[in-house]
Short mmCIF file of C-alpha atoms in Angstrom, two decimals:
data_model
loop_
_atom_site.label_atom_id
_atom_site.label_comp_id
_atom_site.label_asym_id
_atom_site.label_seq_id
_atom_site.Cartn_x
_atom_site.Cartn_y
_atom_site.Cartn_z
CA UNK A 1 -39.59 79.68 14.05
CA UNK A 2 -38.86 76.72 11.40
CA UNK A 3 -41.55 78.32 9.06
CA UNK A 4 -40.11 82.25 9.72
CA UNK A 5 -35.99 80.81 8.83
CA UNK A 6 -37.67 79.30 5.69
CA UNK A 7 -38.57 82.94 4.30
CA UNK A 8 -35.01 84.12 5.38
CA UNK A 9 -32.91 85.04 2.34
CA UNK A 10 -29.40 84.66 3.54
CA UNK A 11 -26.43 87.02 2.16
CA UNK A 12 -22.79 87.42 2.88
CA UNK A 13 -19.92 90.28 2.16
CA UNK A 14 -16.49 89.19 1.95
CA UNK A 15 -14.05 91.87 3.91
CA UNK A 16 -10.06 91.07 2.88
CA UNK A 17 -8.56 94.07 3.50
CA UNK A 18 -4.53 94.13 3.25
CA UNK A 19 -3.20 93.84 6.98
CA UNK A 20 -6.71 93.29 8.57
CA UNK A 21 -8.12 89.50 9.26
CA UNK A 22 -10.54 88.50 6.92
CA UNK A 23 -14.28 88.31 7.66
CA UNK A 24 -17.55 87.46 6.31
CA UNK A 25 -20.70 89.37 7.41
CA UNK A 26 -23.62 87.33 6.73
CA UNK A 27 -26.98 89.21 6.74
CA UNK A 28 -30.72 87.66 7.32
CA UNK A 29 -33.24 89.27 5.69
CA UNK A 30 -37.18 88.62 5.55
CA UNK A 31 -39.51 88.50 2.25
CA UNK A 32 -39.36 92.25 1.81
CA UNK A 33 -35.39 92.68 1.56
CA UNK A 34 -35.34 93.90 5.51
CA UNK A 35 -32.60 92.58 7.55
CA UNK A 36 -33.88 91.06 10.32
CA UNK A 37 -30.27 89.98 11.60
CA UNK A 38 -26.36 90.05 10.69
CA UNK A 39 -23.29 88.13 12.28
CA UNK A 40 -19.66 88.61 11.68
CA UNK A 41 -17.77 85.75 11.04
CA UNK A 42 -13.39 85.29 10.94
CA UNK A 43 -10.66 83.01 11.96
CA UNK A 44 -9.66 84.05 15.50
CA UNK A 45 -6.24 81.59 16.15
CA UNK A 46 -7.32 77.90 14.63
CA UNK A 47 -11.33 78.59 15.29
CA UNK A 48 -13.81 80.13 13.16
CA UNK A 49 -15.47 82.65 15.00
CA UNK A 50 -18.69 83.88 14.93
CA UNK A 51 -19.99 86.90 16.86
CA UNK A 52 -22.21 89.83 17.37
CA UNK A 53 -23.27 92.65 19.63
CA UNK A 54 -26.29 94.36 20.24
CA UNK A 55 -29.48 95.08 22.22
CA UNK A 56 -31.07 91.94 23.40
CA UNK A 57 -34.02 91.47 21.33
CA UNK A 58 -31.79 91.36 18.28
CA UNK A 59 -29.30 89.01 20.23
CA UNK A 60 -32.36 86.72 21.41
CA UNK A 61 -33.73 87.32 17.51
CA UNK A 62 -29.97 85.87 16.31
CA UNK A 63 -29.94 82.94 18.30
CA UNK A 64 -33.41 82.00 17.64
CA UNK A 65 -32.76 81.90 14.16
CA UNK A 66 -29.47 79.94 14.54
CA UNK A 67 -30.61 77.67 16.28
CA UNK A 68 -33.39 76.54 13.83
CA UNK A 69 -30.79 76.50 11.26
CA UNK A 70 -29.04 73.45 13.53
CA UNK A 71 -26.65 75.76 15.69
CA UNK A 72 -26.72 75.52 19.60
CA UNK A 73 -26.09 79.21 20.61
CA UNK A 74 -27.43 81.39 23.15
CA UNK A 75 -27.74 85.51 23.63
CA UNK A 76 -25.62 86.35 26.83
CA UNK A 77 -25.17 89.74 28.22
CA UNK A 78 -21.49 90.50 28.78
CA UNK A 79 -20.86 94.01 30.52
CA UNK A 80 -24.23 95.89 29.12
CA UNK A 81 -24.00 94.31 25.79
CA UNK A 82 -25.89 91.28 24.51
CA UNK A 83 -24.05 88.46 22.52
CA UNK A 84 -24.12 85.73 20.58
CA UNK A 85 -20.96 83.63 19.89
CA UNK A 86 -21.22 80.74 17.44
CA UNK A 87 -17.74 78.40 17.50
CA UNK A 88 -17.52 75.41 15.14
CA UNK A 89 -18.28 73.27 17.91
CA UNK A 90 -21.70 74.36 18.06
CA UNK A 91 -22.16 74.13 14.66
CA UNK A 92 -24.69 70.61 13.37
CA UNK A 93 -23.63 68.66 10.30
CA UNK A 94 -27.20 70.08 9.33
CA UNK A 95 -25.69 73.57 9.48
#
């Protein structure tokens, strides 16, 4: 998986609308331009928040390459939706 997260080109969007939180959206995308992945990230009280919701092979696909990048995360199902949530605290210095 090391070798595949290599090849990733990572991207981000900025979203500050007036009178909506702001978020980031960072996208994962192989050689070719294709995203292979995407997580939402904002400030949810005093914690930076990262999450997303899908099917599970994209969920299991997310945390596999999070974790290579140094994160400890896992894809949970959570009422017929898989998720990933990513919290500071299971962010690595190496992250």
């Amino acid at each position: 998986m090391e070798e595949y997260v290599e090849k990733l080109r990572i991207e981000y969007t900025l979203y500050s609308l007036p009178g909506v939180d702001t978020r980031v959206k960072v996208r994962f995308k192989d050689e070719r331009g294709n995203e292979v992945a995407h997580i939402n990230i904002r400030w949810h009280r005093n914690e930076l928040r990262a999450f997303s919701a899908s099917v599970r092979e994209k969920a299991e696909r997310l945390a596999s390459i999070l974790n290579a990048l140094g994160a400890s995360v896992e894809a949970k199902e959570y009422g017929g939706e898989w998720r990933i949530g990513l919290t500071t605290g299971s962010i690595s210095g190496s992250f």
